[in-house]
Amino acid sequence: MFNIGPGPLIFFIFGWLFALNIMGLADRVYQFASRFVPMIGTSVTLRIMGGIWIFVGGTLVTLDLLS
């Protein structure tokens, strides 16, 4: 019915998970990633990034639905 690729949906869904810190996802991802790579900021940085991903994912989903 709708021809939506998985990329925009992943951005949209993970954006909500990070921004709202559902099940402590932003905190757990930050703790896991900081063991392997140097990280700048805190888990709040991931929550801000999640807010941006909501906008980007929502825009891409809307454009996919309109095309």
Coordinates of C-alpha atoms in Angstrom, one line a residue:
M1 CA 0.0 0.0 0.0
F2 CA 2.6 2.5 1.1
N3 CA 6.1 2.4 -0.3
I4 CA 8.1 3.5 2.7
G5 CA 11.7 2.4 3.1
P6 CA 13.1 1.1 6.4
G7 CA 15.5 4.0 6.8
P8 CA 13.1 6.8 7.6
L9 CA 11.1 4.5 10.0
I10 CA 14.3 3.6 11.9
F11 CA 15.2 7.3 12.3
F12 CA 11.7 8.1 13.5
I13 CA 11.3 5.2 15.9
F14 CA 14.8 5.4 17.4
G15 CA 14.4 9.2 17.6
W16 CA 11.4 8.8 19.9
L17 CA 13.2 6.1 22.0
F18 CA 16.3 8.3 22.5
A19 CA 14.4 11.6 23.0
L20 CA 12.0 10.3 25.6
N21 CA 14.7 7.9 27.1
I22 CA 12.2 5.0 27.0
M23 CA 13.5 2.1 29.1
G24 CA 16.6 4.2 29.8
L25 CA 17.8 3.5 26.2
A26 CA 19.8 6.8 25.9
D27 CA 21.6 6.1 29.2
R28 CA 22.4 2.4 28.3
V29 CA 23.6 3.2 24.8
Y30 CA 25.9 6.0 26.2
Q31 CA 27.3 3.6 28.8
F32 CA 27.9 0.9 26.3
A33 CA 29.4 3.1 23.6
S34 CA 31.7 5.0 26.0
R35 CA 33.5 1.7 26.8
F36 CA 34.7 1.4 23.2
V37 CA 35.0 4.9 21.8
P38 CA 35.7 8.3 23.4
M39 CA 32.4 10.1 23.9
I40 CA 31.7 13.8 24.1
G41 CA 28.9 15.0 26.3
T42 CA 26.4 12.8 28.3
S43 CA 23.3 10.8 27.6
V44 CA 21.6 14.1 27.3
T45 CA 23.5 14.5 24.0
L46 CA 21.8 11.4 22.7
R47 CA 18.4 12.7 23.8
I48 CA 19.0 15.9 21.8
M49 CA 20.1 13.8 18.8
G50 CA 16.9 11.8 19.2
G51 CA 14.9 15.0 18.9
I52 CA 16.6 15.8 15.7
W53 CA 16.0 12.3 14.4
I54 CA 12.3 12.7 15.1
F55 CA 12.3 15.7 12.8
V56 CA 14.4 14.1 10.1
G57 CA 12.6 10.7 10.2
G58 CA 9.2 12.4 10.2
T59 CA 10.1 14.5 7.2
L60 CA 11.4 11.5 5.3
V61 CA 8.3 9.5 6.1
T62 CA 6.1 12.3 5.0
L63 CA 8.1 12.8 1.7
D64 CA 7.8 9.0 1.1
L65 CA 4.1 9.1 1.6
L66 CA 3.7 12.1 -0.8
S67 CA 5.7 10.5 -3.6

